[in-house]
C-alpha positions as CSV (number, residue, x, y, z in Angstrom):
1,K,43.2,-125.6,97.1
2,Q,46.0,-123.4,95.8
3,W,43.6,-121.7,93.4
4,Y,41.2,-121.0,96.3
5,Q,44.1,-119.5,98.4
6,R,45.1,-117.2,95.5
7,R,41.4,-116.0,95.1
8,V,41.2,-115.4,98.8
9,A,44.5,-113.5,98.7
10,I,43.1,-111.3,95.8
11,T,39.9,-110.5,97.6
12,A,41.5,-110.1,101.0
13,G,42.9,-106.7,100.4
14,P,45.1,-104.4,98.2
15,E,48.4,-106.1,99.5
16,S,51.0,-106.8,96.8
17,N,54.6,-108.0,96.4
18,E,57.5,-106.5,94.5
19,L,58.9,-109.0,92.0
20,T,62.2,-108.6,90.1
21,C,62.9,-110.0,86.7
22,Y,65.3,-113.0,85.9
23,C,68.3,-110.7,85.3
24,G,67.5,-108.5,88.3
25,K,67.4,-105.2,86.4
26,S,63.7,-104.5,86.6
27,S,60.9,-105.0,89.2
28,K,57.1,-104.6,89.3
29,E,54.2,-104.7,91.8
30,V,52.1,-107.9,91.7
31,P,49.0,-108.5,93.8
32,C,49.3,-111.2,96.4
33,G,48.3,-114.6,95.1
34,L,49.4,-114.1,91.5
35,E,53.1,-114.8,92.0
36,K,54.7,-117.3,89.7
37,E,55.0,-120.5,91.6
38,S,58.1,-121.9,89.8
39,M,61.1,-119.7,90.8
40,G,64.6,-119.7,89.2
41,I,67.4,-121.9,90.3
42,D,69.0,-119.0,92.0
43,N,65.7,-118.5,93.9
44,I,65.4,-115.0,92.5
45,G,63.3,-113.7,89.6
46,Y,59.8,-114.5,88.4
47,W,59.4,-112.8,85.0
48,S,61.5,-111.7,81.9
49,C,62.1,-108.0,81.1
50,F,63.3,-109.0,77.5
51,E,66.4,-106.8,77.9
52,K,70.0,-108.1,77.5
53,C,71.0,-110.3,80.4
54,S,74.5,-108.7,80.8
55,K,75.5,-111.1,83.6
56,T,79.2,-111.9,83.8
57,L,80.0,-115.3,82.2
58,S,82.2,-118.0,83.8
59,C,85.3,-116.6,82.0
60,D,85.0,-113.4,84.0
61,N,85.8,-111.5,80.8
62,H,82.6,-111.3,78.8
63,S,78.9,-110.7,79.6
64,C,75.8,-112.7,78.5
65,L,74.3,-111.4,75.3
66,Q,71.0,-113.3,75.6
67,R,67.7,-111.6,76.6
68,C,66.6,-111.8,80.2
69,H,66.2,-115.6,80.7
70,F,65.5,-118.2,83.2
71,G,68.4,-120.3,84.7
72,L,72.1,-120.0,84.3
73,C,73.9,-118.3,81.4
74,G,75.7,-120.4,78.8
75,P,79.5,-120.7,78.4
76,C,81.6,-118.0,76.7
77,E,81.5,-118.3,73.0
78,T,85.2,-117.5,72.6
79,D,86.4,-119.9,75.3
80,A,89.9,-121.3,74.3
81,S,88.8,-124.9,75.0
82,A,85.6,-124.5,72.8
83,I,87.2,-122.9,69.7
84,I,89.1,-125.5,67.5
85,Y,88.5,-124.0,64.0
86,C,89.3,-120.7,62.4
87,P,86.5,-118.1,62.1
88,C,85.5,-119.4,58.7
89,G,85.4,-123.0,59.9
90,K,87.5,-124.5,57.2
91,T,90.9,-125.0,58.9
92,K,91.8,-126.3,62.4
93,L,93.7,-123.9,64.6
94,D,96.6,-126.4,65.2
95,K,97.4,-126.2,61.4
96,I,97.5,-122.4,61.4
97,S,99.5,-121.7,64.6
98,Q,101.9,-123.8,66.6
99,T,100.9,-122.1,69.9
100,S,97.4,-122.7,71.3
101,R,95.1,-120.0,72.8
102,Q,95.2,-119.9,76.6
103,T,92.3,-117.4,77.3
104,C,89.2,-116.2,75.6
105,L,90.8,-112.7,75.2
106,E,93.4,-113.9,72.8
107,P,92.4,-113.4,69.1
108,I,91.4,-116.5,67.0
109,P,93.9,-117.2,64.3
110,T,92.6,-116.8,60.7
111,C,93.4,-118.8,57.5
112,K,94.0,-117.5,54.0
113,K,90.8,-119.0,52.5
114,I,87.7,-117.2,51.5
115,C,85.1,-116.9,54.2
116,K,82.0,-118.0,52.1
117,K,79.6,-117.7,55.0
118,T,76.0,-117.5,53.8
119,L,74.7,-114.0,54.1
120,N,71.1,-112.8,54.4
121,C,71.0,-111.2,51.0
122,G,70.3,-112.7,47.6
123,A,67.5,-114.9,46.2
124,A,65.9,-117.5,48.5
125,E,67.3,-120.4,46.4
126,M,70.7,-118.8,46.0
127,K,71.9,-116.7,48.9
128,H,75.0,-114.6,48.6
129,S,78.2,-115.7,50.4
130,C,81.0,-113.6,52.1
131,Q,83.9,-113.0,49.6
132,A,86.3,-111.7,52.2
133,T,89.3,-113.6,53.6
134,C,88.7,-115.5,56.8
135,H,88.1,-112.9,59.5
136,N,86.9,-112.4,63.0
137,G,83.7,-110.7,63.8
138,P,80.7,-110.2,61.5
139,C,81.1,-110.3,57.7
140,P,81.6,-107.0,55.8
141,P,78.7,-105.6,53.8
142,C,77.9,-107.5,50.5
143,L,78.7,-105.6,47.4
144,D,76.5,-107.7,45.0
145,R,73.1,-106.6,43.7
146,S,69.8,-108.2,44.5
147,I,66.2,-107.8,43.3
148,V,64.4,-106.8,46.5
149,M,60.6,-107.1,46.8
150,C,58.8,-104.7,49.0
151,A,57.0,-105.8,52.1
152,C,53.6,-106.1,50.4
153,E,55.2,-107.8,47.4
154,S,53.5,-105.4,45.0
155,S,56.8,-104.0,43.5
156,S,60.5,-104.9,43.3
157,E,63.8,-103.0,42.8
158,S,67.4,-104.0,41.9
159,M,69.8,-102.5,44.4
160,L,73.1,-103.2,46.2
161,C,72.8,-105.6,49.1
162,C,74.7,-103.1,51.4
163,D,72.0,-100.5,50.6
164,I,69.0,-102.6,51.6
165,P,67.3,-100.9,54.6
166,D,67.2,-102.8,57.9
167,G,63.4,-103.0,57.8
168,G,63.2,-104.1,54.2
169,L,62.0,-102.2,51.1
170,R,58.8,-100.3,51.4
171,C,56.7,-99.0,48.5
172,D,54.2,-96.1,48.4
173,K,51.1,-98.1,47.5
174,V,48.2,-97.5,49.9
175,C,46.4,-100.7,51.0
176,Y,42.7,-99.6,50.8
177,K,41.5,-103.0,52.0
178,K,38.4,-103.0,54.1
179,K,39.0,-103.6,57.8
180,S,37.2,-106.2,60.0
181,C,34.3,-103.8,60.7
182,G,33.4,-103.5,57.0
183,R,33.1,-99.7,57.3
184,H,36.6,-98.4,57.4
185,R,39.5,-99.0,55.0
186,C,43.2,-99.4,55.7
187,N,45.3,-96.4,54.6
188,T,48.7,-97.8,55.4
189,K,51.5,-97.7,52.8
190,C,53.0,-101.1,51.9
191,C,50.8,-102.9,54.3
192,L,52.0,-106.2,55.8
193,E,48.8,-107.2,57.6
194,D,46.5,-110.0,56.5
195,N,43.7,-109.5,59.0
196,H,43.0,-105.8,59.0
197,I,41.5,-105.4,62.5
198,C,39.9,-102.0,62.9
199,M,41.2,-100.3,66.0
200,I,38.8,-97.3,65.9
201,P,36.3,-97.2,68.8
202,C,32.7,-98.0,67.7
203,G,31.0,-95.1,69.5
204,K,27.5,-96.0,68.4
205,L,24.6,-95.2,70.7
206,L,23.3,-98.3,72.4
207,T,19.7,-99.4,72.7
208,C,19.4,-97.6,76.0
209,K,19.8,-94.3,74.2
210,K,22.2,-93.1,77.0
211,H,25.5,-94.8,76.5
212,K,27.8,-95.4,73.6
213,C,29.5,-98.7,72.6
214,E,33.1,-98.9,73.9
215,D,34.1,-101.9,71.8
216,L,36.3,-101.6,68.7
217,C,34.5,-100.9,65.5
218,H,32.7,-104.1,64.5
219,R,30.1,-105.7,62.2
220,G,26.5,-106.2,63.1
221,H,24.6,-104.8,66.1
222,C,26.3,-103.6,69.3
223,M,25.9,-105.6,72.4
224,P,23.2,-104.4,74.8
225,C,24.1,-102.0,77.5
226,L,25.3,-103.9,80.5
227,L,24.9,-101.1,83.0
228,S,22.1,-101.3,85.6
229,T,20.7,-99.2,88.4
230,F,20.0,-100.4,91.9
231,H,17.4,-97.8,92.6
232,E,13.6,-98.2,92.3
233,V,12.1,-96.8,89.1
234,Y,8.7,-95.1,89.7
235,C,6.0,-93.9,87.3
236,T,4.9,-90.3,87.1
237,C,2.3,-90.5,89.8
238,G,4.5,-92.7,92.0
239,K,2.0,-95.5,92.5
240,T,3.8,-98.0,90.3
241,K,7.5,-99.0,90.5
242,L,10.1,-101.5,89.2
243,E,12.2,-103.3,91.8
244,P,16.1,-103.2,91.3
245,P,18.2,-104.1,89.6
246,V,16.9,-102.4,86.5
247,A,18.9,-102.7,83.3
248,C,19.8,-99.5,81.5
249,G,17.3,-98.7,78.8
250,T,14.4,-100.4,80.5
251,D,11.1,-98.5,79.8
252,P,9.5,-97.0,82.9
253,P,6.6,-99.0,84.4
254,K,3.2,-98.7,82.8
255,C,0.7,-97.3,85.3
256,N,-3.0,-97.9,84.9
257,E,-4.0,-95.3,87.5
258,L,-5.8,-92.1,86.4
259,C,-3.6,-89.1,85.7
260,S,-3.1,-87.0,88.9
261,R,-1.7,-83.9,87.3
262,D,-3.4,-80.5,87.4
263,H,-5.7,-79.8,84.4
264,S,-7.0,-76.6,82.8
265,C,-10.6,-77.7,82.9
266,S,-12.9,-79.1,85.6
267,H,-14.1,-82.1,83.5
268,P,-13.5,-85.6,84.8
269,V,-10.1,-87.1,83.9
270,T,-10.4,-90.1,81.6
271,H,-6.7,-90.8,80.7
272,T,-4.2,-92.8,82.6
273,C,-0.9,-91.9,84.1
274,H,1.6,-91.0,81.3
275,Y,5.1,-89.7,80.8
276,E,4.5,-87.0,78.2
277,E,4.9,-83.4,79.2
278,Q,1.4,-82.4,78.2
279,C,-1.8,-84.3,79.0
280,P,-4.1,-85.4,76.2
281,S,-6.7,-82.8,75.1
282,C,-10.0,-82.9,76.8
283,T,-12.7,-84.1,74.4
284,Q,-15.8,-83.2,76.5
285,L,-18.4,-81.6,74.3
286,V,-19.4,-78.1,75.4
287,N,-21.0,-74.9,74.1
288,K,-18.7,-72.0,73.1
289,V,-19.2,-68.6,71.7
290,C,-17.4,-68.0,68.3
291,M,-14.3,-65.8,68.1
292,G,-16.3,-62.8,66.8
293,G,-19.0,-63.2,69.4
294,H,-21.7,-63.7,66.7
295,T,-23.3,-66.9,67.8
296,V,-23.0,-69.9,70.2
297,R,-21.5,-73.1,68.7
298,F,-22.8,-76.4,70.2
299,N,-21.0,-79.7,70.8
300,V,-17.5,-78.2,70.5
301,P,-14.6,-80.2,72.1
302,C,-13.4,-78.6,75.3
303,H,-9.8,-78.3,74.0
304,V,-10.7,-76.2,71.0
305,Q,-10.0,-72.6,71.8
306,D,-10.7,-70.6,68.7
307,V,-14.2,-71.5,67.4
308,S,-15.4,-69.9,64.1
309,C,-19.0,-69.7,63.1
310,G,-18.1,-69.6,59.4
311,D,-20.0,-66.3,58.7
312,V,-18.7,-62.9,57.6
313,C,-17.8,-60.7,60.6
314,K,-19.9,-57.6,59.5
315,K,-18.8,-55.5,62.5
316,Q,-18.8,-51.8,62.0
317,L,-15.4,-50.4,61.1
318,P,-14.1,-47.2,62.6
319,C,-14.9,-45.3,59.4
320,E,-18.6,-46.0,60.2
321,M,-19.2,-46.5,56.4
322,H,-18.1,-50.1,55.9
323,T,-18.3,-53.4,57.8
324,C,-15.7,-56.0,58.3
325,E,-15.6,-58.4,55.4
326,R,-13.3,-61.0,57.0
327,W,-14.6,-64.3,58.1
328,C,-15.3,-64.8,61.8
329,H,-11.9,-64.0,63.3
330,K,-10.1,-63.4,66.6
331,G,-9.2,-60.0,67.9
332,A,-9.9,-56.6,66.4
333,C,-11.1,-56.2,62.9
334,V,-8.4,-53.6,61.9
335,T,-5.1,-52.6,63.5
336,P,-5.1,-49.4,65.6
337,N,-4.6,-46.1,63.7
338,S,-5.2,-47.9,60.4
339,I,-6.9,-46.1,57.5
340,C,-9.8,-47.7,55.7
341,E,-8.9,-48.4,52.0
342,L,-12.2,-49.9,50.9
343,P,-14.1,-48.1,48.1
344,C,-16.7,-45.6,49.0
345,T,-20.3,-47.0,48.7
346,K,-22.1,-43.6,48.3
347,T,-24.1,-43.1,45.1
348,R,-22.9,-40.6,42.6
349,I,-25.0,-37.6,41.6
350,L,-24.6,-37.9,37.9
351,C,-25.2,-41.6,37.7
352,A,-26.5,-44.4,39.9
353,H,-23.1,-46.0,40.4
354,Q,-21.0,-46.1,43.5
355,C,-18.3,-43.5,44.2
356,N,-15.6,-46.3,44.4
357,A,-13.1,-43.7,45.5
358,K,-10.9,-44.4,48.6
359,C,-13.0,-44.3,51.8
360,H,-13.6,-40.7,52.8
361,P,-16.2,-40.6,55.6
362,S,-15.9,-36.9,56.5
363,K,-15.4,-35.6,52.9
364,T,-17.8,-35.2,49.9
365,C,-17.4,-37.6,47.0
366,P,-15.1,-36.3,44.3
367,Q,-16.9,-35.5,41.0
368,N,-14.5,-37.4,38.8
369,V,-15.3,-39.6,35.7
370,C,-17.2,-42.8,36.3
371,F,-15.5,-45.9,34.9
372,E,-18.1,-48.5,35.7
373,K,-19.0,-51.0,32.9
374,V,-22.5,-50.5,31.5
375,K,-24.6,-52.2,28.8
376,V,-26.1,-49.8,26.2
377,V,-28.8,-51.0,23.8
378,C,-30.1,-49.4,20.6
379,D,-33.7,-48.2,20.2
380,C,-34.9,-51.6,18.9
381,K,-33.0,-53.3,21.8
382,R,-31.3,-55.8,19.4
383,R,-27.8,-54.4,19.7
384,T,-26.0,-54.4,23.1
385,V,-22.7,-52.6,23.5
386,L,-20.6,-53.0,26.6
387,I,-18.9,-49.7,27.4
388,L,-17.7,-47.6,30.4
389,C,-20.1,-45.1,32.0
390,F,-17.9,-42.0,31.4
391,K,-20.4,-39.8,33.4
392,G,-18.6,-36.7,34.5
393,A,-16.6,-36.3,31.3
394,T,-17.1,-33.2,29.1
395,L,-17.0,-33.0,25.3
396,N,-14.9,-30.1,24.1
397,S,-16.5,-29.8,20.6
398,E,-18.8,-31.6,18.2
399,T,-15.9,-33.8,17.0
400,P,-13.9,-34.3,20.1
401,D,-10.7,-36.3,20.4
402,L,-11.6,-39.8,21.5
403,T,-8.1,-41.1,22.0
404,R,-8.1,-41.0,25.8
405,Y,-11.5,-42.7,25.8
406,N,-10.3,-45.5,23.6
407,T,-7.1,-45.9,25.6
408,K,-9.2,-46.3,28.8
409,L,-11.5,-48.9,27.1
410,K,-8.5,-50.9,25.8
411,S,-7.0,-50.9,29.3
412,V,-10.1,-52.7,30.7
413,G,-10.4,-55.1,27.7
414,L,-13.3,-53.4,25.8
415,S,-13.5,-52.6,22.1
416,V,-16.1,-50.1,20.8
417,T,-16.3,-48.5,17.4
418,Q,-15.7,-44.7,17.1
419,Q,-19.3,-44.0,16.0
420,D,-20.8,-46.0,18.9
421,L,-18.5,-44.2,21.4
422,L,-19.4,-40.8,20.0
423,D,-23.1,-41.6,20.0
424,Y,-23.0,-42.7,23.6
425,L,-21.1,-39.7,24.8
426,K,-23.6,-37.4,23.1
427,S,-26.9,-39.1,23.7
428,G,-26.2,-42.0,26.1
429,T,-27.4,-44.6,23.6
430,V,-26.2,-46.2,20.4
431,K,-27.9,-46.2,17.0
432,C,-29.5,-49.1,15.2
433,D,-27.5,-50.6,12.3
434,E,-28.4,-52.3,9.0
435,K,-29.1,-55.6,10.7
436,C,-31.6,-54.0,13.0
437,R,-33.5,-52.7,10.0
438,V,-33.4,-56.1,8.3
439,E,-34.6,-57.7,11.5
440,E,-37.5,-55.3,11.7
441,R,-38.5,-56.0,8.1
442,N,-38.3,-59.7,8.6
443,Q,-40.6,-59.5,11.6
444,K,-43.1,-57.4,9.7
445,M,-42.9,-59.9,6.8
446,A,-43.4,-62.8,9.2
447,E,-46.4,-61.1,10.8
448,G,-47.9,-60.5,7.3
449,L,-47.5,-64.1,6.4
450,G,-48.9,-65.4,9.7
451,L,-45.5,-66.8,10.8
452,K,-45.1,-64.8,13.9
453,D,-44.5,-67.7,16.3
454,V,-42.2,-69.6,13.9
455,P,-38.4,-69.0,14.2
456,I,-37.1,-67.0,11.3
457,D,-34.0,-69.2,11.0
458,S,-36.2,-72.3,10.3
459,I,-37.8,-70.8,7.2
460,I,-34.9,-68.8,5.8
461,A,-32.1,-70.5,3.9
462,P,-28.7,-70.3,5.5
463,T,-25.6,-68.9,3.8
464,Y,-22.9,-71.3,3.0
465,S,-19.3,-70.2,2.3
466,E,-17.7,-70.6,-1.1
467,Y,-15.2,-73.0,0.5
468,L,-18.1,-75.4,1.6
469,I,-19.7,-75.1,-1.9
470,N,-16.4,-75.9,-3.6
471,E,-15.7,-78.8,-1.2
472,F,-19.2,-80.2,-2.0
473,K,-18.3,-80.3,-5.7
474,T,-15.1,-82.3,-5.0
475,K,-16.0,-84.2,-1.9
476,K,-19.8,-84.8,-2.3
477,E,-19.9,-88.1,-0.4
478,F,-17.9,-86.7,2.5
479,I,-20.2,-83.6,2.9
480,I,-23.3,-85.8,2.8
481,E,-21.9,-88.1,5.4
482,I,-21.1,-85.2,7.8
483,E,-24.7,-83.8,7.3
484,N,-26.2,-87.3,8.1
485,V,-24.1,-87.5,11.2
486,F,-25.2,-84.1,12.4
487,S,-28.9,-84.9,11.7
488,D,-28.7,-88.2,13.6
489,L,-27.0,-86.5,16.6
490,I,-29.6,-83.8,16.8
491,S,-32.5,-86.2,16.6
492,K,-30.8,-88.4,19.2
493,Y,-30.4,-85.5,21.5
494,K,-34.0,-84.4,21.2
495,K,-35.2,-88.0,21.6
496,K,-33.3,-88.4,24.9
497,N,-34.7,-85.2,26.3
498,Q,-38.3,-85.6,24.9
499,A,-39.9,-87.5,27.8
500,V,-37.6,-86.4,30.7
501,D,-38.1,-83.7,33.2
502,N,-35.8,-80.6,33.4
503,F,-33.7,-82.1,36.2
504,N,-32.8,-85.3,34.3
505,K,-32.2,-83.8,30.9
506,V,-29.0,-84.5,29.0
507,K,-27.0,-81.4,28.7
508,Y,-24.6,-82.3,25.9
509,I,-23.8,-85.1,23.5
510,Y,-20.3,-85.5,22.2
511,H,-19.1,-87.2,19.0
512,D,-15.5,-87.8,17.7
513,F,-14.8,-88.0,14.0
514,K,-12.0,-90.1,12.7
515,V,-8.6,-88.6,11.8
516,M,-8.7,-86.3,8.8
517,N,-6.6,-83.8,7.0
518,K,-6.8,-80.0,7.4
519,E,-9.2,-79.3,4.5
520,K,-11.7,-81.8,5.8
521,R,-11.5,-80.5,9.3
522,R,-12.2,-77.0,8.0
523,A,-15.3,-78.3,6.2
524,V,-16.5,-79.9,9.4
525,H,-15.9,-76.7,11.4
526,E,-17.8,-74.5,9.0
527,L,-20.7,-77.0,8.5
528,A,-21.0,-77.3,12.3
529,A,-21.4,-73.6,12.7
530,V,-24.4,-73.7,10.3
531,Y,-26.0,-76.4,12.5
532,K,-25.1,-74.4,15.6
533,I,-22.9,-77.2,16.9
534,T,-19.8,-76.5,18.9
535,S,-16.6,-78.0,17.3
536,Q,-13.0,-78.2,18.2
537,S,-9.8,-79.9,16.9
538,M,-8.3,-82.5,19.2
539,D,-4.8,-84.2,19.4
540,E,-1.7,-83.4,17.4
541,E,-0.7,-84.2,13.9
542,P,-0.8,-86.8,12.3
543,H,-3.6,-87.9,14.7
544,R,-5.6,-84.7,14.7
545,N,-9.4,-85.0,14.5
546,V,-12.6,-83.0,15.2
547,Q,-14.9,-83.4,18.2
548,V,-18.4,-81.9,18.2
549,R,-20.7,-81.1,21.0
550,I,-24.5,-81.0,20.5
551,G,-26.6,-78.9,22.9
552,W,-30.1,-77.5,23.2
553,D,-29.5,-74.8,20.5
554,A,-28.4,-77.2,17.8
555,T,-30.8,-77.3,14.9
556,E,-30.9,-78.5,11.3
557,P,-30.9,-75.7,8.6
558,S,-34.0,-75.3,6.4
559,I,-31.8,-76.1,3.3
560,K,-28.9,-78.5,3.6
561,L,-25.6,-77.9,1.7
562,S,-26.5,-80.6,-0.9
563,Q,-29.8,-79.0,-1.6
564,Y,-28.3,-75.5,-1.6
565,S,-25.7,-76.6,-4.2
566,Q,-28.3,-78.2,-6.5
567,R,-30.4,-75.0,-6.5
568,R,-27.3,-73.0,-7.6
569,V,-26.7,-75.5,-10.5
570,I,-30.3,-74.9,-11.8
571,G,-29.3,-71.3,-12.6
572,G,-26.3,-72.4,-14.6
573,V,-25.7,-72.7,-18.4
574,G,-29.0,-73.4,-20.3
575,A,-31.3,-72.0,-17.7
576,K,-33.9,-69.4,-18.7
577,P,-33.0,-65.9,-17.8
578,V,-34.9,-64.4,-14.9
579,Q,-37.4,-61.7,-16.0
580,K,-36.8,-58.3,-14.6
581,P,-39.6,-56.9,-12.4
582,A,-42.0,-54.4,-13.8
583,Q,-40.9,-50.8,-13.9
584,N,-44.1,-49.5,-12.6
585,V,-43.9,-51.2,-9.2
586,K,-44.1,-48.8,-6.4
587,K,-40.9,-48.0,-4.7
588,D,-42.4,-48.5,-1.3
589,T,-43.4,-52.1,-2.0
590,P,-40.9,-54.4,-0.4
591,N,-38.9,-56.8,-2.7
592,L,-39.6,-60.3,-1.3
593,Q,-36.6,-61.7,-3.1
594,A,-34.4,-59.3,-1.3
595,L,-36.0,-60.2,2.0
596,S,-35.2,-63.9,1.7
597,L,-32.3,-65.0,3.8
598,G,-30.9,-66.8,0.7
599,A,-30.3,-63.5,-1.0
600,M,-29.7,-61.6,2.2
601,Q,-26.0,-60.8,2.9
602,R,-24.7,-61.9,6.2
603,E,-21.4,-61.1,7.9
604,E,-18.8,-63.8,7.7
605,I,-15.6,-64.1,9.7
606,V,-12.6,-64.0,7.5
607,F,-9.5,-65.9,8.7
608,D,-6.0,-65.3,7.4
609,S,-5.4,-69.0,7.5
610,W,-7.2,-72.1,8.6
611,E,-4.8,-72.5,11.5
612,D,-6.7,-69.7,13.3
613,I,-9.8,-72.0,13.4
614,D,-7.9,-75.1,14.3
615,E,-6.9,-73.5,17.6
616,F,-10.4,-74.1,19.0
């Protein structure tokens, strides 16, 4: 019943009472119903202010030294009837003085003995004692030394007891212990706390994404937001709502009605009410003209604005000479007042090449030197030389300076001999060389022997380098093994493509040789060139090997290296000398021995070192 009355008094209104403390020095406002029911004996006071009482004692001479307390004050500590011993407590007053004290104001007689009252200094098991003669009042400062521990007990120091600070000794060691939150650390010097409670506000964003946590920094997740709204929460179209109260952070209601916003197209709306700022794109399939206006694209989603046909624009440029080479694009082909920088497409007068100068629609083409790449063949059409046109250039003399021509050729990556360059500048062609004449003789010889349709390489012995011949002498079994591998690969390639149409033919066959040293790799490379097989070195030392690739042009030579070396041995020591040809043979009669490819000299590539070949 009393509790109910207090609750009624609290909720009845803002009325309050002014309550004073036990000593009567302080007062505070307390709401009605929360007064302390047990009052003091003097019927005043309901709480303690923790200040000195200071009430006058019964002796009428001294005041109470206790803190603000409940009830009556105690008797005077120096009352004459209460004090029967001297201040040190060792001698009775009647043995010191013949006259007794009448009031509390009279001094207490002292004896001649040492005080020896226990002081607050010294070790815990052996406290210091007062060494002064029996005296009134507090004991004088202790002059002994003590080992004083700091408050956190991490360090100690020997010092005079009288110099010990009132709050105890403090060191400079920072605590660095983690606080209760597990995130922050204590940075107090000489810390005394055992439970480091973090007093920093949490401040994390709550699950409602609107308010922050107001608790002290803590472990784990924050409590959910306890705020609520008492208004109805509607969807975007206003047809669906949530009834109050609605907790903070609650998602708005899900509405299944069709979206009622304004849309850019007239197609039927297929999406429901939503909270995003933009509506979903319309996916209705329509026909649209491409950006360049070239053609109509069918079945294009309605939301796609820029449709490309994927073709080149080909619109006439302002120069009226070129067309736009960009892919189907949006807007103008060129920027206003822009100058066309495409090469001129007009045909030169001196040659059939394009002008290629910067576009000049209203001007005649400049008659400068043409630098287009052209292929020039000799009279027998065996030699082909890639060179620049150079039409429009003039020769100053019969032996002109060709430095500027060579410089221009090198700048475009071409290399032409001086004689070919001079012949081309004078006559527009290049002359046949010794190989052309040899080829012509071989063809005439083949026609005379009825071998017109047989490839000349299949009946003429190949030329083997001196390195291969020397290798065969020292590594005969290795060379024969490589030749057998090449022959097997070529026959395997031809067998696979023998009964297959052109679309299903095997393009290449690859073979990897085992790891071998540099000399053997060079022998494989040079022998593969004779068989018209592509070869290259793979991996790094010491695992470097050779890989070969067999294609349609691979063929076996008419004479293998083993057969070629045996023929050379026949003409060694003990062989019959070869008879010289008759002197009366006509000079015009061709020497058949000179025409054979075994005696014919072919050009060979000379390498400074075999490392140049191993790069392939």
